[in-house]
Amino acid sequence: MKSSFIRECLRAMCLAMLAFALSCSLFAQDTGLARTPPMGWNSWNHFACKVTAADVRSAADAIASNGMKAAGYTFVNIDDCWQGKRDENGFIRPNEKFPDMKALSDYVHSKGLKIGIYSSPGPKTCAGYEGSLGHEEQDAKTYAQWGFDYLKYDYCSFKGDVPAQIAAYRKMHEALVKSGRPIVFSLCQYGMDRVWSWGPSVGGNLWRTTDDIRDNYDSMAYIGFGQSGLERFAGPGHWNDPDMLEVGNGRMTHDEYLTHMSLWCLLAAPLLAGNDLSKMTPETREILTNPEVIAVDQDPAGIQAYVVAQEGPLEVWVKPLADGGKAVGLFNRGESAMRVTANFRDIGVGDAVDVRDLWARRDLGVVQDRFKAVVPKHGVVLVKIK
Ligand code: GLA
């Protein structure tokens, strides 16, 4: 009698646990997408609301032919300002700047690339265009029919407490899953309410952690160096997103753009170029396409870098890599060149290690105990330690 009662209790407990596990997996479906941080281009930082279908085509042309595709850039993402009105059945139509979305996506796909789109869980996007509120399933279906592969879902005019916000993002995730097309889901709500702690549970593959980046050193450094502490929330399929790249937009120095790219790669951040790719200088292209630097970002272990030493404006960041090596960034946030030291004890490597300069793509030989480099103002030296 007693033992059958215990058996029944155990059975009930097992069923409850199974139901709980199932409901969790429904809430947090790992779509298998974005195993490494997404790479591509987004229209906002350079074109903002002026973006046209022709700009998107020329971005795709550039990526396919200038070495970016070979370097791993895949997504060609349209940001805000593509939307027109809804038709009589509530289906969204593009505006006159985007006459044929299916043809545009076919074109991008014909280059071996993928294409992304943008909307909001609110009634309006940040630029005042149609949002998806009340039309989530219809919109997801439309994006899938057009052939889109990525959605940035931007808070903008949404109103509601945290549970409402979570429900709104989850609703679109479920609509995307239902559409039957694999679509990377990018949450954009500027890092409010510790989004990194619930982003994966609403199906987010990445989530913005801050307000919008600007093309100047203070904005980029504030955002990039401010990611310290978020490392445990990133990993394959779910990434912290410190916003899109400003490399090549013209308002930072070469050293500042090297800092920007190095930091984003150490952070395992999404790499979405934000410049006009059709008018890129060779210098910008080199920053965006250095294969050894990109390998740090795309490392399959998907570990986000953390700070191991900081002294005044000098910081040393370390990213453990899948092959057992470590990428190390020696940063100088100060106003004049300074010597930065990375102690191997802080980094957790042996006394004598091989060091390779990743921007110079040059072996520096075996180094003992510590690696020192003179780093220019607002600059970086990025090395790999084996
Ligand atoms: C917000 C986002 C930006 C961009 C604009 C578009 O500001 O954070 O990245 O998408 O909206 O209106």
mmCIF file of C-alpha atoms and ligand atoms in Angstrom:
data_model
loop_
_atom_site.group_PDB
_atom_site.id
_atom_site.type_symbol
_atom_site.label_atom_id
_atom_site.label_comp_id
_atom_site.label_asym_id
_atom_site.label_seq_id
_atom_site.Cartn_x
_atom_site.Cartn_y
_atom_site.Cartn_z
ATOM 1 C CA MET A 1 0.000 0.000 0.000
ATOM 2 C CA LYS A 2 2.669 2.373 1.165
ATOM 3 C CA SER A 3 5.036 1.495 -1.717
ATOM 4 C CA SER A 4 2.324 1.927 -4.380
ATOM 5 C CA PHE A 5 1.544 5.351 -2.884
ATOM 6 C CA ILE A 6 5.220 6.300 -3.173
ATOM 7 C CA ARG A 7 5.288 4.943 -6.753
ATOM 8 C CA GLU A 8 2.242 7.078 -7.631
ATOM 9 C CA CYS A 9 3.860 10.144 -6.082
ATOM 10 C CA LEU A 10 7.053 9.560 -8.032
ATOM 11 C CA ARG A 11 5.070 9.101 -11.232
ATOM 12 C CA ALA A 12 3.154 12.337 -10.649
ATOM 13 C CA MET A 13 6.411 14.152 -9.914
ATOM 14 C CA CYS A 14 8.007 12.801 -13.101
ATOM 15 C CA LEU A 15 4.997 13.894 -15.176
ATOM 16 C CA ALA A 16 5.085 17.352 -13.639
ATOM 17 C CA MET A 17 8.813 17.617 -14.358
ATOM 18 C CA LEU A 18 8.275 16.475 -17.940
ATOM 19 C CA ALA A 19 5.482 19.015 -18.455
ATOM 20 C CA PHE A 20 7.693 21.725 -17.023
ATOM 21 C CA ALA A 21 10.622 20.752 -19.258
ATOM 22 C CA LEU A 22 8.352 20.684 -22.308
ATOM 23 C CA SER A 23 6.886 24.086 -21.586
ATOM 24 C CA CYS A 24 10.386 25.501 -21.041
ATOM 25 C CA SER A 25 11.556 24.091 -24.338
ATOM 26 C CA LEU A 26 8.523 25.634 -26.043
ATOM 27 C CA PHE A 27 9.403 28.978 -24.527
ATOM 28 C CA ALA A 28 13.080 28.718 -25.356
ATOM 29 C CA GLN A 29 13.280 26.894 -28.625
ATOM 30 C CA ASP A 30 16.882 26.785 -29.694
ATOM 31 C CA THR A 31 16.458 27.307 -33.406
ATOM 32 C CA GLY A 32 20.012 26.172 -34.080
ATOM 33 C CA LEU A 33 20.741 29.527 -35.713
ATOM 34 C CA ALA A 34 23.654 31.910 -35.113
ATOM 35 C CA ARG A 35 26.034 29.316 -33.687
ATOM 36 C CA THR A 36 28.697 31.997 -34.169
ATOM 37 C CA PRO A 37 27.950 35.746 -33.961
ATOM 38 C CA PRO A 38 26.060 36.908 -37.087
ATOM 39 C CA MET A 39 28.170 38.773 -39.651
ATOM 40 C CA GLY A 40 26.927 41.050 -42.382
ATOM 41 C CA TRP A 41 25.864 44.619 -43.073
ATOM 42 C CA ASN A 42 22.997 46.815 -41.894
ATOM 43 C CA SER A 43 21.688 49.933 -43.613
ATOM 44 C CA TRP A 44 21.070 52.136 -40.559
ATOM 45 C CA ASN A 45 24.425 53.603 -39.509
ATOM 46 C CA HIS A 46 25.158 55.091 -42.919
ATOM 47 C CA PHE A 47 21.883 55.350 -44.863
ATOM 48 C CA ALA A 48 19.381 55.711 -41.977
ATOM 49 C CA CYS A 49 15.909 56.469 -43.390
ATOM 50 C CA LYS A 50 17.180 57.241 -46.875
ATOM 51 C CA VAL A 51 17.894 53.580 -47.646
ATOM 52 C CA THR A 52 16.535 52.236 -50.948
ATOM 53 C CA ALA A 53 16.394 48.813 -52.596
ATOM 54 C CA ALA A 54 19.236 49.967 -54.877
ATOM 55 C CA ASP A 55 21.450 50.650 -51.817
ATOM 56 C CA VAL A 56 20.723 47.150 -50.527
ATOM 57 C CA ARG A 57 21.568 45.615 -53.904
ATOM 58 C CA SER A 58 24.816 47.526 -54.100
ATOM 59 C CA ALA A 59 25.728 46.433 -50.554
ATOM 60 C CA ALA A 60 25.152 42.815 -51.650
ATOM 61 C CA ASP A 61 27.243 43.385 -54.805
ATOM 62 C CA ALA A 62 30.057 44.822 -52.699
ATOM 63 C CA ILE A 63 30.047 42.023 -50.105
ATOM 64 C CA ALA A 64 30.045 39.375 -52.821
ATOM 65 C CA SER A 65 32.995 40.896 -54.659
ATOM 66 C CA ASN A 66 35.241 42.782 -52.220
ATOM 67 C CA GLY A 67 36.421 39.932 -49.989
ATOM 68 C CA MET A 68 33.785 40.417 -47.286
ATOM 69 C CA LYS A 69 31.795 37.335 -48.267
ATOM 70 C CA ALA A 70 34.962 35.255 -48.186
ATOM 71 C CA ALA A 71 35.712 36.731 -44.761
ATOM 72 C CA GLY A 72 32.338 35.507 -43.454
ATOM 73 C CA TYR A 73 29.953 38.445 -43.950
ATOM 74 C CA THR A 74 26.595 36.908 -44.882
ATOM 75 C CA PHE A 75 23.599 39.036 -43.895
ATOM 76 C CA VAL A 76 22.475 42.087 -45.855
ATOM 77 C CA ASN A 77 20.054 43.717 -43.451
ATOM 78 C CA ILE A 78 17.489 46.395 -44.173
ATOM 79 C CA ASP A 79 16.830 48.497 -41.076
ATOM 80 C CA ASP A 80 13.957 50.916 -40.499
ATOM 81 C CA CYS A 81 12.054 52.841 -43.200
ATOM 82 C CA TRP A 82 11.180 50.152 -45.744
ATOM 83 C CA GLN A 83 7.527 49.840 -44.670
ATOM 84 C CA GLY A 84 4.492 51.101 -46.555
ATOM 85 C CA LYS A 85 0.854 50.709 -45.534
ATOM 86 C CA ARG A 86 -1.035 47.507 -44.733
ATOM 87 C CA ASP A 87 -3.442 46.143 -47.333
ATOM 88 C CA GLU A 88 -7.144 45.633 -46.662
ATOM 89 C CA ASN A 89 -6.367 42.238 -45.069
ATOM 90 C CA GLY A 90 -3.730 43.665 -42.767
ATOM 91 C CA PHE A 91 -0.666 42.427 -44.685
ATOM 92 C CA ILE A 92 2.286 44.829 -44.668
ATOM 93 C CA ARG A 93 3.474 46.256 -47.977
ATOM 94 C CA PRO A 94 6.836 47.918 -48.615
ATOM 95 C CA ASN A 95 6.985 51.605 -49.519
ATOM 96 C CA GLU A 96 7.931 53.012 -52.928
ATOM 97 C CA LYS A 97 11.682 52.772 -52.194
ATOM 98 C CA PHE A 98 11.302 48.960 -52.069
ATOM 99 C CA PRO A 99 9.103 48.109 -55.060
ATOM 100 C CA ASP A 100 9.581 44.327 -54.920
ATOM 101 C CA MET A 101 10.813 42.648 -51.738
ATOM 102 C CA LYS A 102 10.778 39.135 -53.193
ATOM 103 C CA ALA A 103 12.886 40.226 -56.148
ATOM 104 C CA LEU A 104 15.284 41.985 -53.758
ATOM 105 C CA SER A 105 15.671 38.930 -51.572
ATOM 106 C CA ASP A 106 16.114 36.697 -54.643
ATOM 107 C CA TYR A 107 18.857 39.031 -55.799
ATOM 108 C CA VAL A 108 20.673 38.919 -52.447
ATOM 109 C CA HIS A 109 20.314 35.129 -52.319
ATOM 110 C CA SER A 110 21.639 34.848 -55.881
ATOM 111 C CA LYS A 111 24.913 36.284 -54.539
ATOM 112 C CA GLY A 112 25.117 33.476 -51.978
ATOM 113 C CA LEU A 113 24.128 35.870 -49.184
ATOM 114 C CA LYS A 114 21.192 36.199 -46.772
ATOM 115 C CA ILE A 115 18.840 39.086 -46.189
ATOM 116 C CA GLY A 116 17.406 40.719 -43.075
ATOM 117 C CA ILE A 117 14.445 42.931 -42.255
ATOM 118 C CA TYR A 118 13.308 45.153 -39.380
ATOM 119 C CA SER A 119 10.136 45.755 -37.365
ATOM 120 C CA SER A 120 8.862 46.657 -33.904
ATOM 121 C CA PRO A 121 6.656 44.926 -31.319
ATOM 122 C CA GLY A 122 4.928 48.311 -30.956
ATOM 123 C CA PRO A 123 2.435 49.999 -33.281
ATOM 124 C CA LYS A 124 5.180 52.144 -34.879
ATOM 125 C CA THR A 125 8.890 51.741 -35.548
ATOM 126 C CA CYS A 126 11.389 54.236 -34.172
ATOM 127 C CA ALA A 127 11.152 56.269 -37.388
ATOM 128 C CA GLY A 128 7.340 56.217 -37.246
ATOM 129 C CA TYR A 129 6.633 53.469 -39.804
ATOM 130 C CA GLU A 130 4.235 50.547 -39.354
ATOM 131 C CA GLY A 131 5.166 48.217 -36.471
ATOM 132 C CA SER A 132 3.963 44.634 -35.994
ATOM 133 C CA LEU A 133 1.654 45.017 -32.962
ATOM 134 C CA GLY A 134 -1.405 42.855 -33.571
ATOM 135 C CA HIS A 135 0.020 41.556 -36.871
ATOM 136 C CA GLU A 136 2.856 39.341 -35.632
ATOM 137 C CA GLU A 137 1.822 36.140 -37.391
ATOM 138 C CA GLN A 138 0.932 37.919 -40.622
ATOM 139 C CA ASP A 139 4.243 39.761 -40.638
ATOM 140 C CA ALA A 140 6.325 36.682 -39.898
ATOM 141 C CA LYS A 141 4.502 34.884 -42.699
ATOM 142 C CA THR A 142 5.128 37.782 -45.072
ATOM 143 C CA TYR A 143 8.857 37.933 -44.234
ATOM 144 C CA ALA A 144 9.098 34.181 -44.800
ATOM 145 C CA GLN A 145 7.260 34.443 -48.139
ATOM 146 C CA TRP A 146 9.561 37.226 -49.240
ATOM 147 C CA GLY A 147 12.517 35.015 -48.263
ATOM 148 C CA PHE A 148 13.959 36.898 -45.313
ATOM 149 C CA ASP A 149 16.499 35.207 -43.050
ATOM 150 C CA TYR A 150 16.900 37.666 -40.151
ATOM 151 C CA LEU A 151 14.607 39.976 -38.190
ATOM 152 C CA LYS A 152 15.683 42.882 -35.995
ATOM 153 C CA TYR A 153 12.765 43.565 -33.666
ATOM 154 C CA ASP A 154 13.091 47.057 -32.202
ATOM 155 C CA TYR A 155 11.174 48.134 -29.063
ATOM 156 C CA CYS A 156 10.489 51.756 -30.179
ATOM 157 C CA SER A 157 6.800 52.570 -29.467
ATOM 158 C CA PHE A 158 6.066 49.400 -27.472
ATOM 159 C CA LYS A 159 4.546 50.082 -24.070
ATOM 160 C CA GLY A 160 4.292 47.613 -21.216
ATOM 161 C CA ASP A 161 5.986 46.197 -18.149
ATOM 162 C CA VAL A 162 8.681 43.518 -18.299
ATOM 163 C CA PRO A 163 6.256 40.553 -18.516
ATOM 164 C CA ALA A 164 4.441 42.322 -21.371
ATOM 165 C CA GLN A 165 7.731 42.922 -23.116
ATOM 166 C CA ILE A 166 8.767 39.307 -22.699
ATOM 167 C CA ALA A 167 5.389 38.178 -24.047
ATOM 168 C CA ALA A 168 5.698 40.489 -27.064
ATOM 169 C CA TYR A 169 9.154 39.227 -28.033
ATOM 170 C CA ARG A 170 8.128 35.620 -27.434
ATOM 171 C CA LYS A 171 5.038 36.147 -29.585
ATOM 172 C CA MET A 172 7.133 37.175 -32.562
ATOM 173 C CA HIS A 173 9.586 34.332 -31.960
ATOM 174 C CA GLU A 174 6.719 31.852 -32.047
ATOM 175 C CA ALA A 175 5.354 33.474 -35.203
ATOM 176 C CA LEU A 176 8.777 33.171 -36.842
ATOM 177 C CA VAL A 177 9.006 29.497 -35.887
ATOM 178 C CA LYS A 178 5.488 28.942 -37.223
ATOM 179 C CA SER A 179 6.433 30.578 -40.528
ATOM 180 C CA GLY A 180 8.573 27.513 -41.183
ATOM 181 C CA ARG A 181 11.580 29.551 -42.343
ATOM 182 C CA PRO A 182 14.761 29.702 -40.243
ATOM 183 C CA ILE A 183 14.950 33.394 -39.293
ATOM 184 C CA VAL A 184 17.603 34.772 -36.936
ATOM 185 C CA PHE A 185 15.853 36.783 -34.216
ATOM 186 C CA SER A 186 17.616 39.971 -33.114
ATOM 187 C CA LEU A 187 16.140 41.710 -30.068
ATOM 188 C CA CYS A 188 16.620 45.440 -29.853
ATOM 189 C CA GLN A 189 15.425 47.123 -26.674
ATOM 190 C CA TYR A 190 18.667 48.873 -25.755
ATOM 191 C CA GLY A 191 19.650 46.580 -22.865
ATOM 192 C CA MET A 192 16.757 47.439 -20.567
ATOM 193 C CA ASP A 193 15.569 45.126 -17.789
ATOM 194 C CA ARG A 194 18.601 42.852 -17.950
ATOM 195 C CA VAL A 195 17.545 41.524 -21.347
ATOM 196 C CA TRP A 196 20.599 39.232 -21.360
ATOM 197 C CA SER A 197 18.991 37.209 -18.570
ATOM 198 C CA TRP A 198 15.735 36.538 -20.496
ATOM 199 C CA GLY A 199 16.747 37.034 -24.151
ATOM 200 C CA PRO A 200 17.336 33.325 -24.820
ATOM 201 C CA SER A 201 13.998 32.345 -23.241
ATOM 202 C CA VAL A 202 12.116 34.399 -25.852
ATOM 203 C CA GLY A 203 14.080 32.850 -28.703
ATOM 204 C CA GLY A 204 16.539 35.750 -29.109
ATOM 205 C CA ASN A 205 19.724 34.908 -30.992
ATOM 206 C CA LEU A 206 21.167 38.287 -30.036
ATOM 207 C CA TRP A 207 20.063 41.280 -28.018
ATOM 208 C CA ARG A 208 21.264 44.836 -27.984
ATOM 209 C CA THR A 209 22.862 45.646 -24.650
ATOM 210 C CA THR A 210 22.954 49.448 -24.970
ATOM 211 C CA ASP A 211 21.581 52.551 -26.646
ATOM 212 C CA ASP A 212 22.587 53.405 -30.189
ATOM 213 C CA ILE A 213 26.243 53.643 -31.101
ATOM 214 C CA ARG A 214 27.557 56.828 -32.740
ATOM 215 C CA ASP A 215 30.551 57.202 -35.008
ATOM 216 C CA ASN A 216 32.867 58.710 -32.407
ATOM 217 C CA TYR A 217 35.421 57.296 -29.985
ATOM 218 C CA ASP A 218 33.581 58.226 -26.784
ATOM 219 C CA SER A 219 30.371 56.490 -27.851
ATOM 220 C CA MET A 220 32.140 53.393 -29.187
ATOM 221 C CA ALA A 221 34.458 53.099 -26.160
ATOM 222 C CA TYR A 222 31.655 53.690 -23.659
ATOM 223 C CA ILE A 223 29.622 50.885 -25.238
ATOM 224 C CA GLY A 224 32.450 48.467 -26.013
ATOM 225 C CA PHE A 225 34.419 48.638 -22.774
ATOM 226 C CA GLY A 226 31.093 48.772 -20.903
ATOM 227 C CA GLN A 227 30.334 45.157 -21.901
ATOM 228 C CA SER A 228 32.560 43.912 -19.096
ATOM 229 C CA GLY A 229 30.537 41.661 -16.799
ATOM 230 C CA LEU A 230 28.099 40.421 -19.446
ATOM 231 C CA GLU A 231 30.372 37.609 -20.630
ATOM 232 C CA ARG A 232 28.495 34.816 -18.934
ATOM 233 C CA PHE A 233 25.327 35.571 -20.917
ATOM 234 C CA ALA A 234 26.862 35.011 -24.370
ATOM 235 C CA GLY A 235 27.401 31.729 -26.157
ATOM 236 C CA PRO A 236 26.592 29.823 -29.349
ATOM 237 C CA GLY A 237 23.094 30.786 -30.526
ATOM 238 C CA HIS A 238 22.679 33.711 -28.112
ATOM 239 C CA TRP A 239 24.903 36.785 -28.165
ATOM 240 C CA ASN A 240 25.239 40.144 -26.466
ATOM 241 C CA ASP A 241 24.968 42.831 -29.156
ATOM 242 C CA PRO A 242 26.828 46.080 -28.448
ATOM 243 C CA ASP A 243 25.366 47.487 -31.717
ATOM 244 C CA MET A 244 26.544 47.672 -35.298
ATOM 245 C CA LEU A 245 29.954 48.687 -36.536
ATOM 246 C CA GLU A 246 30.866 52.269 -37.392
ATOM 247 C CA VAL A 247 34.160 51.257 -39.046
ATOM 248 C CA GLY A 248 34.657 53.342 -42.198
ATOM 249 C CA ASN A 249 32.011 55.967 -41.463
ATOM 250 C CA GLY A 250 34.728 58.583 -41.137
ATOM 251 C CA ARG A 251 34.590 60.141 -37.668
ATOM 252 C CA MET A 252 37.146 57.972 -35.876
ATOM 253 C CA THR A 253 40.885 57.665 -36.434
ATOM 254 C CA HIS A 254 42.478 54.518 -37.829
ATOM 255 C CA ASP A 255 43.600 53.462 -34.330
ATOM 256 C CA GLU A 256 40.098 54.066 -32.970
ATOM 257 C CA TYR A 257 38.556 51.868 -35.661
ATOM 258 C CA LEU A 258 41.151 49.173 -34.877
ATOM 259 C CA THR A 259 40.055 49.389 -31.237
ATOM 260 C CA HIS A 260 36.398 49.158 -32.323
ATOM 261 C CA MET A 261 36.963 46.045 -34.454
ATOM 262 C CA SER A 262 39.322 44.354 -31.971
ATOM 263 C CA LEU A 263 36.965 44.920 -29.067
ATOM 264 C CA TRP A 264 33.886 43.688 -30.953
ATOM 265 C CA CYS A 265 35.787 40.535 -32.018
ATOM 266 C CA LEU A 266 37.005 39.863 -28.482
ATOM 267 C CA LEU A 267 33.435 40.367 -27.272
ATOM 268 C CA ALA A 268 32.109 37.762 -29.736
ATOM 269 C CA ALA A 269 29.805 40.546 -30.890
ATOM 270 C CA PRO A 270 27.747 40.408 -34.067
ATOM 271 C CA LEU A 271 29.792 42.042 -36.845
ATOM 272 C CA LEU A 272 27.357 44.105 -38.881
ATOM 273 C CA ALA A 273 29.249 46.634 -40.965
ATOM 274 C CA GLY A 274 27.453 49.985 -41.021
ATOM 275 C CA ASN A 275 29.319 51.885 -43.697
ATOM 276 C CA ASP A 276 28.671 52.520 -47.404
ATOM 277 C CA LEU A 277 30.298 49.407 -48.831
ATOM 278 C CA SER A 278 30.194 50.741 -52.378
ATOM 279 C CA LYS A 279 32.630 53.527 -51.444
ATOM 280 C CA MET A 280 34.960 51.795 -49.032
ATOM 281 C CA THR A 281 38.659 52.716 -48.768
ATOM 282 C CA PRO A 282 41.206 49.877 -48.875
ATOM 283 C CA GLU A 283 42.096 50.789 -45.267
ATOM 284 C CA THR A 284 38.488 50.202 -44.121
ATOM 285 C CA ARG A 285 38.266 46.969 -46.069
ATOM 286 C CA GLU A 286 41.418 45.703 -44.390
ATOM 287 C CA ILE A 287 40.009 46.425 -40.950
ATOM 288 C CA LEU A 288 36.735 44.664 -41.777
ATOM 289 C CA THR A 289 38.267 41.605 -43.424
ATOM 290 C CA ASN A 290 41.434 40.628 -41.530
ATOM 291 C CA PRO A 291 40.870 36.854 -41.319
ATOM 292 C CA GLU A 292 42.854 36.334 -38.117
ATOM 293 C CA VAL A 293 40.912 39.027 -36.285
ATOM 294 C CA ILE A 294 37.580 37.719 -37.557
ATOM 295 C CA ALA A 295 38.566 34.209 -36.447
ATOM 296 C CA VAL A 296 38.650 35.578 -32.896
ATOM 297 C CA ASP A 297 35.047 36.760 -33.220
ATOM 298 C CA GLN A 298 33.879 33.593 -34.951
ATOM 299 C CA ASP A 299 35.704 31.172 -32.678
ATOM 300 C CA PRO A 300 33.434 28.128 -32.236
ATOM 301 C CA ALA A 301 33.788 28.089 -28.440
ATOM 302 C CA GLY A 302 31.804 31.353 -28.442
ATOM 303 C CA ILE A 303 33.348 32.721 -25.245
ATOM 304 C CA GLN A 304 33.062 36.467 -24.700
ATOM 305 C CA ALA A 305 36.235 38.221 -23.525
ATOM 306 C CA TYR A 306 36.667 39.557 -20.008
ATOM 307 C CA VAL A 307 38.977 42.092 -18.385
ATOM 308 C CA VAL A 308 42.020 40.642 -16.610
ATOM 309 C CA ALA A 309 43.884 43.839 -15.802
ATOM 310 C CA GLN A 310 43.038 47.505 -15.652
ATOM 311 C CA GLU A 311 45.179 50.431 -14.601
ATOM 312 C CA GLY A 312 43.964 53.964 -15.316
ATOM 313 C CA PRO A 313 43.191 54.090 -19.032
ATOM 314 C CA LEU A 314 44.964 50.797 -19.784
ATOM 315 C CA GLU A 315 42.985 47.571 -20.074
ATOM 316 C CA VAL A 316 43.860 43.988 -20.933
ATOM 317 C CA TRP A 317 41.032 41.776 -22.235
ATOM 318 C CA VAL A 318 41.262 38.012 -22.797
ATOM 319 C CA LYS A 319 39.143 35.677 -24.921
ATOM 320 C CA PRO A 320 39.793 31.933 -24.539
ATOM 321 C CA LEU A 321 39.656 30.155 -27.908
ATOM 322 C CA ALA A 322 38.520 26.681 -28.930
ATOM 323 C CA ASP A 323 42.076 25.555 -29.843
ATOM 324 C CA GLY A 324 43.338 26.313 -26.338
ATOM 325 C CA GLY A 325 44.899 29.604 -27.416
ATOM 326 C CA LYS A 326 43.903 32.998 -26.051
ATOM 327 C CA ALA A 327 43.224 36.244 -27.865
ATOM 328 C CA VAL A 328 44.504 39.165 -25.847
ATOM 329 C CA GLY A 329 43.716 42.840 -26.425
ATOM 330 C CA LEU A 330 46.003 45.466 -24.926
ATOM 331 C CA PHE A 331 44.015 48.708 -25.010
ATOM 332 C CA ASN A 332 45.047 52.280 -24.318
ATOM 333 C CA ARG A 333 42.059 54.541 -23.662
ATOM 334 C CA GLY A 334 44.401 57.401 -22.765
ATOM 335 C CA GLU A 335 45.356 60.525 -24.688
ATOM 336 C CA SER A 336 48.979 59.630 -25.468
ATOM 337 C CA ALA A 337 50.930 56.488 -26.386
ATOM 338 C CA MET A 338 51.633 54.244 -23.392
ATOM 339 C CA ARG A 339 53.231 50.926 -22.610
ATOM 340 C CA VAL A 340 50.689 48.217 -21.746
ATOM 341 C CA THR A 341 51.721 44.993 -20.039
ATOM 342 C CA ALA A 342 49.851 41.687 -20.155
ATOM 343 C CA ASN A 343 51.124 39.382 -17.393
ATOM 344 C CA PHE A 344 50.816 35.714 -18.297
ATOM 345 C CA ARG A 345 49.832 34.954 -14.708
ATOM 346 C CA ASP A 346 46.754 37.212 -15.101
ATOM 347 C CA ILE A 347 45.927 35.607 -18.424
ATOM 348 C CA GLY A 348 46.341 32.082 -17.105
ATOM 349 C CA VAL A 349 48.963 30.787 -19.527
ATOM 350 C CA GLY A 350 52.402 29.265 -19.023
ATOM 351 C CA ASP A 351 55.662 31.167 -18.475
ATOM 352 C CA ALA A 352 56.898 30.943 -22.062
ATOM 353 C CA VAL A 353 54.390 31.218 -24.894
ATOM 354 C CA ASP A 354 54.226 31.916 -28.618
ATOM 355 C CA VAL A 355 52.775 35.315 -29.416
ATOM 356 C CA ARG A 356 51.337 36.410 -32.753
ATOM 357 C CA ASP A 357 50.304 39.955 -33.634
ATOM 358 C CA LEU A 358 46.908 39.574 -35.325
ATOM 359 C CA TRP A 359 46.666 42.977 -37.054
ATOM 360 C CA ALA A 360 50.246 42.763 -38.329
ATOM 361 C CA ARG A 361 49.754 39.018 -39.001
ATOM 362 C CA ARG A 362 53.256 38.409 -37.747
ATOM 363 C CA ASP A 363 54.754 35.922 -35.259
ATOM 364 C CA LEU A 364 56.577 37.681 -32.442
ATOM 365 C CA GLY A 365 58.283 34.509 -31.212
ATOM 366 C CA VAL A 366 58.426 33.014 -27.748
ATOM 367 C CA VAL A 367 57.800 35.502 -24.966
ATOM 368 C CA GLN A 368 58.609 34.991 -21.282
ATOM 369 C CA ASP A 369 56.313 35.889 -18.315
ATOM 370 C CA ARG A 370 54.702 39.007 -19.775
ATOM 371 C CA PHE A 371 53.982 40.653 -23.093
ATOM 372 C CA LYS A 372 54.580 44.391 -23.349
ATOM 373 C CA ALA A 373 53.680 46.751 -26.157
ATOM 374 C CA VAL A 374 53.605 50.478 -26.710
ATOM 375 C CA VAL A 375 50.002 51.189 -27.651
ATOM 376 C CA PRO A 376 49.015 54.438 -29.362
ATOM 377 C CA LYS A 377 46.404 56.831 -27.986
ATOM 378 C CA HIS A 378 42.906 55.220 -28.221
ATOM 379 C CA GLY A 379 44.647 52.241 -29.846
ATOM 380 C CA VAL A 380 45.106 48.526 -29.398
ATOM 381 C CA VAL A 381 47.598 45.727 -29.872
ATOM 382 C CA LEU A 382 45.771 42.463 -30.479
ATOM 383 C CA VAL A 383 47.696 39.219 -30.107
ATOM 384 C CA LYS A 384 47.042 35.528 -29.977
ATOM 385 C CA ILE A 385 48.883 33.528 -27.351
ATOM 386 C CA LYS A 386 49.422 29.819 -27.934
HETATM 387 C C1 GLA B 1 16.674 52.490 -32.983
HETATM 388 C C2 GLA B 1 17.712 51.374 -33.080
HETATM 389 C C3 GLA B 1 18.664 51.662 -34.222
HETATM 390 C C4 GLA B 1 17.884 51.789 -35.521
HETATM 391 C C5 GLA B 1 16.804 52.852 -35.394
HETATM 392 C C6 GLA B 1 15.877 52.873 -36.586
HETATM 393 O O1 GLA B 1 17.247 53.708 -32.622
HETATM 394 O O2 GLA B 1 18.412 51.248 -31.876
HETATM 395 O O3 GLA B 1 19.626 50.649 -34.319
HETATM 396 O O4 GLA B 1 17.310 50.541 -35.831
HETATM 397 O O5 GLA B 1 16.000 52.642 -34.235
HETATM 398 O O6 GLA B 1 14.845 53.805 -36.469
#
